[in-house]
Amino acid sequence: MIARTAFLASFALSSSALACPTPPDATQLIPEADHAPAAYAEMNTPPLSAPFAMLVTFCDPAQKIEALMFDALMPAHRHGMNFTVDVSKIADNRFEVSNIVFHMPGLWELQFGAEFAGRAYTYIAEVQVK
Amino acid sequence: MNWVVRLVGVLVCLLCGLSSAQADVILSKAEIDQTLRHGPWPPEVVLDPSNRVSGDTTAISLGEVLFSDLMLSRDRTISCASCHDPEQNFTDGLPRAEGRKTLDRNTQALWNLAVQRWYGWSGDSDSLWAQNLTPLLNPDELGHDENSLRAALVASVHRPAYEALFGEMDAEPAVETTVNVSKVLAAYIETLRSGKTSFDQFRDALASGDMKKAAQYPLSAQRGLQIFVGRGNCAFCHSGPAFTNGEFHHAAVPFFLERGGVDPGRAEGIDRLMESPFTLAGEFSDDGSKAGAWAVRNVRFQHGNFGAFRVPTLRRAARTAPYMHDGSLRDLASVIQHYNQIDMERLHSDGEAILRPLGLSDQDAEDLEDFLRTLSDD
């Protein structure tokens, strides 16, 4: 767990994520590549076993993200979600991910894939569900 | 001076009383927080937008009568109430249901079924009215087809009440009649709600900070609750006010059938759901916005669905033995020992990593059972 936290922290420190004007309550997305545009997700406290939505924003206006993929899993339980989500682009570099259902309490790892000019950026974040 | 002494005395007494009461609530702050998430109860009554007669008093009355009417079976020998006996908490006390033959699964009780996400052990349906079609049309249960059910209703004393709700039957297609009968039954069944239990009194007292009242909850039940939300891992699946997350999990119960083959559980449920015209995404839903259809549209087939069954509510569970999808565990003590000594060989090797032997002592097991019983004492 400590190694995993250090791994996440190293991504956070080495990426351009720190430059993103993230709203105070937003969740910073941790990119796996240094050159990935900074990104964050905005959501209310995820309800347990009920659908909810989040907004995902990519900060670099020079890189227009064309598509977003989303998935989530519980590493400790070795399972993912029982539903696929719906993703819709609501503005340049801004997407809504809806019908997310975290059906068990605990730590969920969020996985994002963003497509830009034939390249794919991946991001992760974590959220605790009560 | 006198009043100062009296005031100090009163304060000391109050503090003593508070301390004494708090001593009888043994939950930690974290455990209290977890406990609060299992309420409040009962929940707000919500009508089913996919059923236009949900909440309609005429429909509820007709549904209650039809529930026990033998005309709902093709050979007029059984009714819904034959298995879902109102005198036995709307179940039958048998390991597996007896329809026209012995079925593969246990008869589930009908408490608190209003507006859930899935219905039945394998979630074949996404609405209560759609679930009612299964026994109506299953040859091994009530055994009707759409035409025979329509004919039975046309000839019955219930026709006027039915037509008051849905209009003239003469030109109505049989499938429409069948769905309407299932909606009338749903209107009745969704009124079956369990009440406040001693657990709810405890939970509400904690929520209001009334520790003196909370301390009336038995210590053994509190210890059982600590296991439930803690090392027992029970609350992972039995979450929320209804003590279920409404989803499907593998509980290491054998899924081999007596007649050979296996019960695929949720895997088969999703297949049936995908083939059904009677979902919230279909034309028989009365909800024009199709608001609830996201679940059937987005449900994800996974390997782990095989042998997984819907997590049942624990409310009134103490009254509805036997347990598990095949009724193989005869009482609550057996269920606790099932999870206490769970056979890991029966779980998917690549499935969820949630269950493991719990290592409960005999006292722990008794405490957990005492807690579970407080979910059924309304």
Short mmCIF file of C-alpha atoms in Angstrom, two decimals:
data_model
loop_
_atom_site.label_atom_id
_atom_site.label_comp_id
_atom_site.label_asym_id
_atom_site.label_seq_id
_atom_site.Cartn_x
_atom_site.Cartn_y
_atom_site.Cartn_z
CA MET A 1 0.00 0.00 0.00
CA ILE A 2 2.88 2.37 0.85
CA ALA A 3 4.58 1.54 -2.44
CA ARG A 4 1.34 2.18 -4.27
CA THR A 5 0.92 5.56 -2.60
CA ALA A 6 4.50 6.50 -3.44
CA PHE A 7 3.89 5.42 -7.02
CA LEU A 8 0.82 7.68 -7.25
CA ALA A 9 2.66 10.56 -5.61
CA SER A 10 5.57 10.28 -8.03
CA PHE A 11 3.16 10.58 -10.94
CA ALA A 12 1.56 13.61 -9.35
CA LEU A 13 4.86 15.38 -8.78
CA SER A 14 6.35 14.61 -12.18
CA SER A 15 3.36 15.53 -14.27
CA SER A 16 1.95 18.77 -15.49
CA ALA A 17 -1.03 18.19 -13.20
CA LEU A 18 0.21 20.75 -10.70
CA ALA A 19 -0.28 23.51 -13.25
CA CYS A 20 -3.98 22.79 -13.63
CA PRO A 21 -6.35 25.37 -12.10
CA THR A 22 -8.23 22.67 -10.24
CA PRO A 23 -11.34 23.74 -8.29
CA PRO A 24 -10.91 23.21 -4.55
CA ASP A 25 -13.24 20.21 -4.27
CA ALA A 26 -12.16 18.54 -7.51
CA THR A 27 -10.23 15.29 -7.73
CA GLN A 28 -6.91 15.60 -9.51
CA LEU A 29 -6.38 12.92 -12.16
CA ILE A 30 -2.91 11.43 -12.07
CA PRO A 31 -1.47 10.99 -15.59
CA GLU A 32 0.80 8.10 -16.45
CA ALA A 33 2.79 10.22 -18.89
CA ASP A 34 4.63 13.44 -18.07
CA HIS A 35 3.42 15.26 -21.16
CA ALA A 36 -0.28 14.48 -20.65
CA PRO A 37 -2.49 17.54 -20.15
CA ALA A 38 -3.55 18.15 -16.58
CA ALA A 39 -7.06 16.99 -15.78
CA TYR A 40 -9.48 16.84 -12.92
CA ALA A 41 -12.87 15.36 -12.07
CA GLU A 42 -15.72 17.07 -10.24
CA MET A 43 -18.33 15.01 -8.43
CA ASN A 44 -20.49 14.98 -5.37
CA THR A 45 -19.76 12.37 -2.71
CA PRO A 46 -20.34 9.10 -4.57
CA PRO A 47 -23.47 7.37 -3.28
CA LEU A 48 -23.28 3.68 -2.45
CA SER A 49 -24.80 1.41 -5.10
CA ALA A 50 -26.66 4.20 -6.87
CA PRO A 51 -25.88 5.93 -10.17
CA PHE A 52 -24.09 9.26 -10.18
CA ALA A 53 -22.20 11.45 -12.62
CA MET A 54 -18.91 13.33 -12.72
CA LEU A 55 -17.51 16.06 -14.91
CA VAL A 56 -14.00 15.57 -16.29
CA THR A 57 -12.01 18.58 -17.49
CA PHE A 58 -8.69 18.65 -19.37
CA CYS A 59 -6.79 21.85 -18.80
CA ASP A 60 -4.65 22.38 -21.90
CA PRO A 61 -6.69 24.26 -24.53
CA ALA A 62 -4.05 23.46 -27.15
CA GLN A 63 -4.83 19.76 -26.88
CA LYS A 64 -8.44 19.07 -27.77
CA ILE A 65 -9.35 15.72 -26.23
CA GLU A 66 -11.52 13.85 -28.71
CA ALA A 67 -12.83 10.98 -26.63
CA LEU A 68 -12.83 9.82 -23.03
CA MET A 69 -13.02 6.28 -21.69
CA PHE A 70 -13.78 5.51 -18.05
CA ASP A 71 -13.69 2.45 -15.86
CA ALA A 72 -13.26 1.74 -12.16
CA LEU A 73 -12.30 -1.17 -9.96
CA MET A 74 -11.81 -2.13 -6.34
CA PRO A 75 -8.21 -3.37 -6.11
CA ALA A 76 -8.75 -4.96 -2.70
CA HIS A 77 -11.76 -6.95 -3.88
CA ARG A 78 -10.55 -7.68 -7.41
CA HIS A 79 -13.73 -6.58 -9.11
CA GLY A 80 -14.93 -3.73 -11.25
CA MET A 81 -18.27 -2.09 -11.81
CA ASN A 82 -21.37 -4.06 -12.74
CA PHE A 83 -22.32 -1.41 -15.31
CA THR A 84 -20.72 0.38 -18.19
CA VAL A 85 -20.92 4.15 -18.02
CA ASP A 86 -22.16 6.75 -20.48
CA VAL A 87 -19.71 9.43 -21.59
CA SER A 88 -20.77 12.58 -23.38
CA LYS A 89 -18.73 15.55 -24.51
CA ILE A 90 -20.37 18.69 -23.17
CA ALA A 91 -17.75 21.27 -24.26
CA ASP A 92 -14.19 21.40 -25.54
CA ASN A 93 -12.06 19.32 -23.15
CA ARG A 94 -15.03 18.76 -20.85
CA PHE A 95 -16.91 15.48 -20.54
CA GLU A 96 -19.73 14.12 -18.41
CA VAL A 97 -19.43 10.53 -17.22
CA SER A 98 -22.82 9.31 -16.03
CA ASN A 99 -24.37 6.13 -14.64
CA ILE A 100 -21.32 5.32 -12.55
CA VAL A 101 -22.28 2.83 -9.84
CA PHE A 102 -19.94 1.88 -7.01
CA HIS A 103 -21.83 -1.03 -5.53
CA MET A 104 -19.60 -1.65 -2.53
CA PRO A 105 -18.01 0.56 0.12
CA GLY A 106 -14.24 0.97 0.13
CA LEU A 107 -11.47 2.27 -2.09
CA TRP A 108 -12.23 2.49 -5.81
CA GLU A 109 -9.58 3.19 -8.40
CA LEU A 110 -10.82 5.33 -11.27
CA GLN A 111 -9.23 4.79 -14.67
CA PHE A 112 -9.48 7.35 -17.45
CA GLY A 113 -8.36 7.10 -21.06
CA ALA A 114 -8.24 10.27 -23.18
CA GLU A 115 -7.70 10.29 -26.92
CA PHE A 116 -5.96 13.18 -28.63
CA ALA A 117 -4.60 13.30 -32.17
CA GLY A 118 -4.17 9.55 -32.38
CA ARG A 119 -2.50 9.38 -28.97
CA ALA A 120 -3.96 7.94 -25.81
CA TYR A 121 -3.36 9.36 -22.36
CA THR A 122 -4.23 7.39 -19.29
CA TYR A 123 -4.96 8.74 -15.84
CA ILE A 124 -5.93 7.28 -12.52
CA ALA A 125 -7.50 8.62 -9.34
CA GLU A 126 -8.86 7.12 -6.16
CA VAL A 127 -12.07 7.67 -4.29
CA GLN A 128 -13.28 6.28 -0.98
CA VAL A 129 -16.90 5.17 -0.97
CA LYS A 130 -18.77 4.89 2.32
CA MET B 1 -24.39 29.40 47.95
CA ASN B 2 -27.00 26.76 48.35
CA TRP B 3 -28.11 27.01 44.75
CA VAL B 4 -24.48 26.69 43.57
CA VAL B 5 -24.08 23.46 45.51
CA ARG B 6 -27.38 22.18 44.15
CA LEU B 7 -26.40 23.11 40.59
CA VAL B 8 -23.06 21.33 40.92
CA GLY B 9 -24.86 18.32 42.35
CA VAL B 10 -27.30 18.26 39.45
CA LEU B 11 -24.46 18.55 36.93
CA VAL B 12 -22.55 15.72 38.60
CA CYS B 13 -25.63 13.53 38.50
CA LEU B 14 -26.24 14.36 34.86
CA LEU B 15 -22.65 13.54 33.98
CA CYS B 16 -22.82 10.29 35.96
CA GLY B 17 -25.99 9.35 34.13
CA LEU B 18 -24.50 10.21 30.76
CA SER B 19 -21.33 8.32 31.51
CA SER B 20 -23.30 5.29 32.64
CA ALA B 21 -25.44 5.36 29.49
CA GLN B 22 -22.45 5.79 27.24
CA ALA B 23 -20.77 2.85 28.89
CA ASP B 24 -23.57 0.69 27.56
CA VAL B 25 -23.04 1.81 23.97
CA ILE B 26 -19.88 -0.04 23.07
CA LEU B 27 -19.56 1.09 19.45
CA SER B 28 -16.65 3.26 18.41
CA LYS B 29 -17.22 6.53 16.57
CA ALA B 30 -16.39 4.80 13.27
CA GLU B 31 -18.80 1.97 14.05
CA ILE B 32 -21.54 4.46 14.90
CA ASP B 33 -20.95 6.19 11.56
CA GLN B 34 -21.28 2.84 9.81
CA THR B 35 -24.42 2.04 11.78
CA LEU B 36 -26.06 5.31 10.78
CA ARG B 37 -25.74 4.33 7.12
CA HIS B 38 -28.23 1.49 7.71
CA GLY B 39 -31.09 3.94 8.10
CA PRO B 40 -33.32 5.75 8.47
CA TRP B 41 -36.11 3.23 8.20
CA PRO B 42 -38.71 3.01 6.80
CA PRO B 43 -37.74 4.81 3.60
CA GLU B 44 -39.95 7.33 1.89
CA VAL B 45 -42.70 5.71 -0.17
CA VAL B 46 -41.82 6.07 -3.85
CA LEU B 47 -44.28 5.14 -6.59
CA ASP B 48 -43.09 3.20 -9.62
CA PRO B 49 -43.17 5.51 -12.65
CA SER B 50 -43.09 2.50 -14.98
CA ASN B 51 -46.38 1.24 -13.53
CA ARG B 52 -49.32 3.61 -14.05
CA VAL B 53 -51.36 1.90 -11.34
CA SER B 54 -48.61 2.07 -8.71
CA GLY B 55 -50.16 3.57 -5.58
CA ASP B 56 -53.70 3.37 -6.98
CA THR B 57 -56.02 2.12 -4.23
CA THR B 58 -58.30 0.25 -6.65
CA ALA B 59 -55.28 -1.50 -8.16
CA ILE B 60 -53.89 -2.35 -4.74
CA SER B 61 -57.21 -3.88 -3.67
CA LEU B 62 -57.56 -5.85 -6.90
CA GLY B 63 -53.94 -6.97 -6.66
CA GLU B 64 -54.46 -8.23 -3.12
CA VAL B 65 -57.48 -10.27 -4.19
CA LEU B 66 -55.78 -11.66 -7.31
CA PHE B 67 -52.71 -12.58 -5.24
CA SER B 68 -54.69 -15.34 -3.53
CA ASP B 69 -57.01 -16.23 -6.43
CA LEU B 70 -56.55 -19.68 -7.97
CA MET B 71 -57.56 -18.29 -11.37
CA LEU B 72 -54.03 -16.99 -11.69
CA SER B 73 -52.89 -20.57 -12.32
CA ARG B 74 -53.90 -22.24 -15.53
CA ASP B 75 -55.26 -25.34 -13.81
CA ARG B 76 -56.73 -23.32 -10.94
CA THR B 77 -54.81 -25.24 -8.31
CA ILE B 78 -52.35 -22.67 -6.96
CA SER B 79 -52.01 -18.90 -6.58
CA CYS B 80 -49.22 -16.48 -5.75
CA ALA B 81 -50.08 -17.01 -2.09
CA SER B 82 -49.43 -20.76 -2.35
CA CYS B 83 -45.69 -20.07 -2.27
CA HIS B 84 -45.72 -16.49 -0.97
CA ASP B 85 -47.97 -17.30 1.98
CA PRO B 86 -49.03 -14.12 3.84
CA GLU B 87 -49.19 -16.18 7.04
CA GLN B 88 -45.53 -17.15 6.61
CA ASN B 89 -44.10 -13.72 5.80
CA PHE B 90 -44.87 -14.21 2.12
CA THR B 91 -42.66 -17.25 1.72
CA ASP B 92 -43.27 -20.96 2.24
CA GLY B 93 -40.72 -22.20 4.75
CA LEU B 94 -39.44 -24.75 2.24
CA PRO B 95 -35.89 -25.08 0.92
CA ARG B 96 -37.09 -24.83 -2.67
CA ALA B 97 -40.37 -23.63 -4.08
CA GLU B 98 -43.13 -26.10 -4.91
CA GLY B 99 -44.94 -25.01 -8.05
CA ARG B 100 -46.24 -27.64 -10.40
CA LYS B 101 -42.98 -29.35 -9.50
CA THR B 102 -40.12 -28.62 -7.15
CA LEU B 103 -38.25 -25.62 -8.50
CA ASP B 104 -34.53 -24.97 -8.29
CA ARG B 105 -34.60 -21.96 -6.01
CA ASN B 106 -35.89 -20.85 -2.63
CA THR B 107 -39.06 -18.75 -2.49
CA GLN B 108 -38.06 -15.22 -1.58
CA ALA B 109 -40.20 -13.19 0.81
CA LEU B 110 -41.90 -10.13 -0.66
CA TRP B 111 -41.03 -7.42 1.86
CA ASN B 112 -39.74 -4.03 0.75
CA LEU B 113 -39.73 -4.70 -2.98
CA ALA B 114 -40.84 -1.25 -4.14
CA VAL B 115 -38.57 0.31 -6.77
CA GLN B 116 -35.50 -1.87 -6.60
CA ARG B 117 -32.99 -2.17 -9.39
CA TRP B 118 -33.30 -5.91 -9.95
CA TYR B 119 -35.75 -8.62 -8.98
CA GLY B 120 -35.45 -12.34 -8.38
CA TRP B 121 -32.39 -14.33 -7.32
CA SER B 122 -30.70 -13.72 -10.67
CA GLY B 123 -32.17 -10.34 -11.56
CA ASP B 124 -34.11 -11.49 -14.61
CA SER B 125 -36.29 -8.38 -14.32
CA ASP B 126 -35.73 -4.69 -13.69
CA SER B 127 -39.21 -3.92 -12.35
CA LEU B 128 -41.60 -5.57 -9.93
CA TRP B 129 -44.33 -5.84 -12.56
CA ALA B 130 -41.97 -7.53 -15.01
CA GLN B 131 -40.85 -9.95 -12.30
CA ASN B 132 -44.48 -10.96 -11.73
CA LEU B 133 -44.65 -12.21 -15.32
CA THR B 134 -42.15 -14.98 -14.52
CA PRO B 135 -44.38 -17.07 -12.24
CA LEU B 136 -47.50 -16.20 -14.23
CA LEU B 137 -46.06 -17.55 -17.50
CA ASN B 138 -43.64 -20.22 -16.26
CA PRO B 139 -45.09 -23.69 -17.10
CA ASP B 140 -43.63 -24.99 -13.81
CA GLU B 141 -45.31 -22.29 -11.74
CA LEU B 142 -48.71 -20.71 -12.46
CA GLY B 143 -48.47 -21.96 -16.02
CA HIS B 144 -50.60 -19.48 -17.93
CA ASP B 145 -49.93 -18.14 -21.39
CA GLU B 146 -51.15 -14.71 -22.39
CA ASN B 147 -54.36 -16.01 -23.97
CA SER B 148 -55.32 -18.31 -21.10
CA LEU B 149 -54.74 -15.58 -18.55
CA ARG B 150 -56.84 -13.12 -20.53
CA ALA B 151 -59.64 -15.67 -20.90
CA ALA B 152 -59.58 -16.41 -17.18
CA LEU B 153 -59.83 -12.72 -16.33
CA VAL B 154 -62.60 -12.03 -18.84
CA ALA B 155 -64.68 -14.80 -17.28
CA SER B 156 -63.93 -13.80 -13.72
CA VAL B 157 -65.68 -11.57 -11.19
CA HIS B 158 -62.65 -9.28 -11.38
CA ARG B 159 -63.43 -7.99 -14.88
CA PRO B 160 -65.32 -4.85 -13.73
CA ALA B 161 -62.53 -3.79 -11.37
CA TYR B 162 -59.95 -4.48 -14.07
CA GLU B 163 -61.89 -2.44 -16.65
CA ALA B 164 -62.28 0.39 -14.17
CA LEU B 165 -58.51 0.60 -14.14
CA PHE B 166 -57.56 -0.17 -17.71
CA GLY B 167 -60.71 0.27 -19.83
CA GLU B 168 -62.73 -2.17 -21.95
CA MET B 169 -61.10 -5.55 -22.38
CA ASP B 170 -62.82 -6.48 -25.65
CA ALA B 171 -60.19 -5.07 -27.98
CA GLU B 172 -57.26 -5.42 -25.62
CA PRO B 173 -54.43 -7.67 -26.83
CA ALA B 174 -53.71 -10.59 -24.51
CA VAL B 175 -50.16 -9.46 -23.89
CA GLU B 176 -51.50 -6.11 -22.69
CA THR B 177 -53.88 -7.83 -20.28
CA THR B 178 -51.07 -10.01 -18.98
CA VAL B 179 -48.82 -7.04 -18.32
CA ASN B 180 -51.67 -5.14 -16.67
CA VAL B 181 -52.38 -8.06 -14.33
CA SER B 182 -48.70 -8.11 -13.39
CA LYS B 183 -48.87 -4.35 -12.73
CA VAL B 184 -51.92 -4.75 -10.49
CA LEU B 185 -50.11 -7.45 -8.53
CA ALA B 186 -47.07 -5.15 -8.28
CA ALA B 187 -49.26 -2.33 -6.96
CA TYR B 188 -50.25 -4.63 -4.09
CA ILE B 189 -46.85 -6.21 -3.45
CA GLU B 190 -45.08 -2.86 -3.25
CA THR B 191 -47.26 -1.98 -0.25
CA LEU B 192 -45.64 -4.79 1.76
CA ARG B 193 -43.18 -2.88 3.89
CA SER B 194 -41.53 -3.95 7.09
CA GLY B 195 -41.61 -1.65 10.08
CA LYS B 196 -39.19 -0.15 12.55
CA THR B 197 -37.17 -2.72 14.47
CA SER B 198 -35.21 -2.50 17.70
CA PHE B 199 -32.13 -1.97 15.51
CA ASP B 200 -33.84 1.07 13.98
CA GLN B 201 -34.68 2.43 17.43
CA PHE B 202 -31.00 2.03 18.34
CA ARG B 203 -29.83 3.61 15.10
CA ASP B 204 -32.24 6.54 15.46
CA ALA B 205 -31.15 7.09 19.05
CA LEU B 206 -27.51 7.21 17.92
CA ALA B 207 -28.48 9.64 15.16
CA SER B 208 -30.13 11.98 17.65
CA GLY B 209 -27.38 11.59 20.22
CA ASP B 210 -29.72 9.97 22.74
CA MET B 211 -27.15 7.60 24.22
CA LYS B 212 -29.40 6.68 27.15
CA LYS B 213 -32.01 5.34 24.76
CA ALA B 214 -29.35 3.75 22.54
CA ALA B 215 -27.99 1.91 25.56
CA GLN B 216 -31.24 -0.06 25.76
CA TYR B 217 -30.13 -2.02 22.69
CA PRO B 218 -28.79 -5.36 23.97
CA LEU B 219 -25.05 -5.64 24.36
CA SER B 220 -24.96 -8.95 22.51
CA ALA B 221 -26.64 -7.30 19.50
CA GLN B 222 -24.14 -4.44 19.68
CA ARG B 223 -21.26 -6.92 19.66
CA GLY B 224 -22.90 -8.68 16.71
CA LEU B 225 -23.28 -5.36 14.93
CA GLN B 226 -19.58 -4.69 15.47
CA ILE B 227 -18.81 -7.99 13.72
CA PHE B 228 -21.34 -7.19 10.98
CA VAL B 229 -19.77 -3.84 10.06
CA GLY B 230 -16.24 -4.96 10.93
CA ARG B 231 -14.35 -8.20 10.61
CA GLY B 232 -17.38 -10.11 9.34
CA ASN B 233 -17.33 -8.02 6.15
CA CYS B 234 -21.11 -8.50 6.01
CA ALA B 235 -21.82 -4.81 5.32
CA PHE B 236 -19.82 -4.88 2.10
CA CYS B 237 -22.82 -6.50 0.40
CA HIS B 238 -25.59 -6.10 3.00
CA SER B 239 -25.34 -2.32 2.92
CA GLY B 240 -27.74 0.59 3.29
CA PRO B 241 -31.09 0.83 5.07
CA ALA B 242 -32.43 -2.35 3.42
CA PHE B 243 -29.22 -4.28 4.22
CA THR B 244 -28.57 -5.11 0.57
CA ASN B 245 -26.63 -3.39 -2.17
CA GLY B 246 -29.14 -4.83 -4.64
CA GLU B 247 -26.40 -6.47 -6.67
CA PHE B 248 -25.06 -9.99 -7.18
CA HIS B 249 -22.30 -11.89 -5.45
CA HIS B 250 -20.93 -15.38 -5.26
CA ALA B 251 -21.47 -16.76 -1.76
CA ALA B 252 -19.75 -20.14 -2.18
CA VAL B 253 -23.06 -21.98 -2.22
CA PRO B 254 -22.92 -24.99 -4.56
CA PHE B 255 -24.81 -24.32 -7.78
CA PHE B 256 -25.15 -27.90 -8.97
CA LEU B 257 -28.75 -28.92 -9.44
CA GLU B 258 -30.34 -32.16 -8.30
CA ARG B 259 -31.56 -32.89 -11.82
CA GLY B 260 -28.08 -32.33 -13.23
CA GLY B 261 -26.48 -29.23 -14.65
CA VAL B 262 -25.86 -26.03 -12.82
CA ASP B 263 -27.74 -22.89 -11.85
CA PRO B 264 -25.87 -20.09 -13.66
CA GLY B 265 -27.43 -17.42 -11.46
CA ARG B 266 -26.79 -13.86 -12.59
CA ALA B 267 -25.22 -15.00 -15.87
CA GLU B 268 -28.55 -16.47 -16.92
CA GLY B 269 -30.41 -13.51 -15.42
CA ILE B 270 -28.60 -11.08 -17.70
CA ASP B 271 -29.29 -13.28 -20.73
CA ARG B 272 -33.00 -13.30 -19.89
CA LEU B 273 -32.99 -9.58 -19.26
CA MET B 274 -31.44 -8.90 -22.65
CA GLU B 275 -34.04 -11.06 -24.40
CA SER B 276 -37.04 -9.65 -22.53
CA PRO B 277 -39.44 -7.14 -24.12
CA PHE B 278 -40.69 -6.35 -20.61
CA THR B 279 -37.89 -4.14 -19.31
CA LEU B 280 -37.87 -0.48 -18.34
CA ALA B 281 -36.38 0.27 -21.75
CA GLY B 282 -39.31 -1.39 -23.53
CA GLU B 283 -42.72 -0.32 -24.73
CA PHE B 284 -44.58 -1.82 -21.76
CA SER B 285 -43.04 0.62 -19.31
CA ASP B 286 -45.42 3.49 -18.54
CA ASP B 287 -42.54 5.86 -17.86
CA GLY B 288 -42.22 7.96 -20.98
CA SER B 289 -38.86 9.28 -19.86
CA LYS B 290 -37.52 5.72 -19.49
CA ALA B 291 -35.60 7.04 -16.50
CA GLY B 292 -34.92 3.62 -15.02
CA ALA B 293 -33.78 2.08 -18.26
CA TRP B 294 -30.14 2.99 -17.77
CA ALA B 295 -29.56 -0.18 -15.72
CA VAL B 296 -30.67 -2.66 -18.36
CA ARG B 297 -28.92 -0.66 -21.06
CA ASN B 298 -25.65 -0.48 -19.16
CA VAL B 299 -25.53 -3.77 -17.27
CA ARG B 300 -22.21 -5.47 -17.87
CA PHE B 301 -21.79 -9.18 -18.44
CA GLN B 302 -18.79 -10.52 -16.53
CA HIS B 303 -17.34 -13.95 -15.95
CA GLY B 304 -17.96 -13.51 -12.24
CA ASN B 305 -21.72 -13.37 -12.90
CA PHE B 306 -21.73 -17.13 -13.18
CA GLY B 307 -23.07 -18.60 -9.93
CA ALA B 308 -23.69 -15.16 -8.42
CA PHE B 309 -27.08 -14.41 -6.85
CA ARG B 310 -28.78 -11.26 -5.67
CA VAL B 311 -27.96 -10.13 -2.16
CA PRO B 312 -31.19 -10.47 -0.18
CA THR B 313 -32.42 -7.91 2.31
CA LEU B 314 -31.84 -8.89 5.93
CA ARG B 315 -34.96 -7.13 7.15
CA ARG B 316 -37.36 -9.79 8.47
CA ALA B 317 -34.80 -12.39 7.42
CA ALA B 318 -35.03 -14.08 10.81
CA ARG B 319 -38.63 -14.95 9.95
CA THR B 320 -37.99 -16.36 6.50
CA ALA B 321 -35.83 -19.47 6.86
CA PRO B 322 -34.42 -21.42 5.09
CA TYR B 323 -31.73 -19.38 3.38
CA MET B 324 -29.57 -18.91 0.27
CA HIS B 325 -30.76 -19.21 -3.32
CA ASP B 326 -31.28 -22.95 -2.99
CA GLY B 327 -32.62 -22.92 0.56
CA SER B 328 -29.77 -25.15 1.64
CA LEU B 329 -29.13 -23.46 5.00
CA ARG B 330 -31.90 -24.13 7.49
CA ASP B 331 -31.44 -21.31 9.98
CA LEU B 332 -29.49 -18.15 10.75
CA ALA B 333 -26.92 -20.08 12.78
CA SER B 334 -26.21 -22.22 9.72
CA VAL B 335 -25.76 -19.13 7.55
CA ILE B 336 -23.29 -17.66 10.03
CA GLN B 337 -21.34 -20.92 10.15
CA HIS B 338 -21.40 -21.05 6.33
CA TYR B 339 -19.55 -17.73 6.18
CA ASN B 340 -17.46 -18.55 9.25
CA GLN B 341 -16.05 -21.69 7.66
CA ILE B 342 -16.49 -20.74 4.04
CA ASP B 343 -15.15 -23.20 1.49
CA MET B 344 -12.75 -21.12 -0.60
CA GLU B 345 -12.58 -23.93 -3.18
CA ARG B 346 -16.13 -23.07 -4.18
CA LEU B 347 -15.27 -19.48 -5.14
CA HIS B 348 -14.05 -18.38 -8.57
CA SER B 349 -10.25 -18.41 -8.59
CA ASP B 350 -10.34 -15.16 -10.57
CA GLY B 351 -13.42 -13.77 -8.85
CA GLU B 352 -13.96 -11.31 -6.04
CA ALA B 353 -11.62 -11.44 -3.07
CA ILE B 354 -14.09 -10.60 -0.32
CA LEU B 355 -15.03 -13.80 1.46
CA ARG B 356 -12.71 -15.71 3.74
CA PRO B 357 -13.21 -17.84 6.85
CA LEU B 358 -14.11 -15.44 9.64
CA GLY B 359 -12.73 -17.25 12.67
CA LEU B 360 -15.73 -16.42 14.82
CA SER B 361 -15.96 -17.97 18.27
CA ASP B 362 -19.22 -19.54 19.44
CA GLN B 363 -19.92 -16.35 21.40
CA ASP B 364 -19.22 -14.21 18.31
CA ALA B 365 -21.62 -16.31 16.26
CA GLU B 366 -24.34 -15.98 18.90
CA ASP B 367 -23.81 -12.22 19.06
CA LEU B 368 -24.05 -11.91 15.28
CA GLU B 369 -27.26 -13.92 15.30
CA ASP B 370 -28.65 -11.74 18.10
CA PHE B 371 -27.92 -8.68 15.96
CA LEU B 372 -29.57 -10.19 12.88
CA ARG B 373 -32.68 -10.97 14.91
CA THR B 374 -33.02 -7.29 15.80
CA LEU B 375 -33.62 -6.61 12.09
CA SER B 376 -36.77 -8.72 12.25
CA ASP B 377 -38.49 -7.78 15.49
CA ASP B 378 -40.86 -5.16 14.06
#
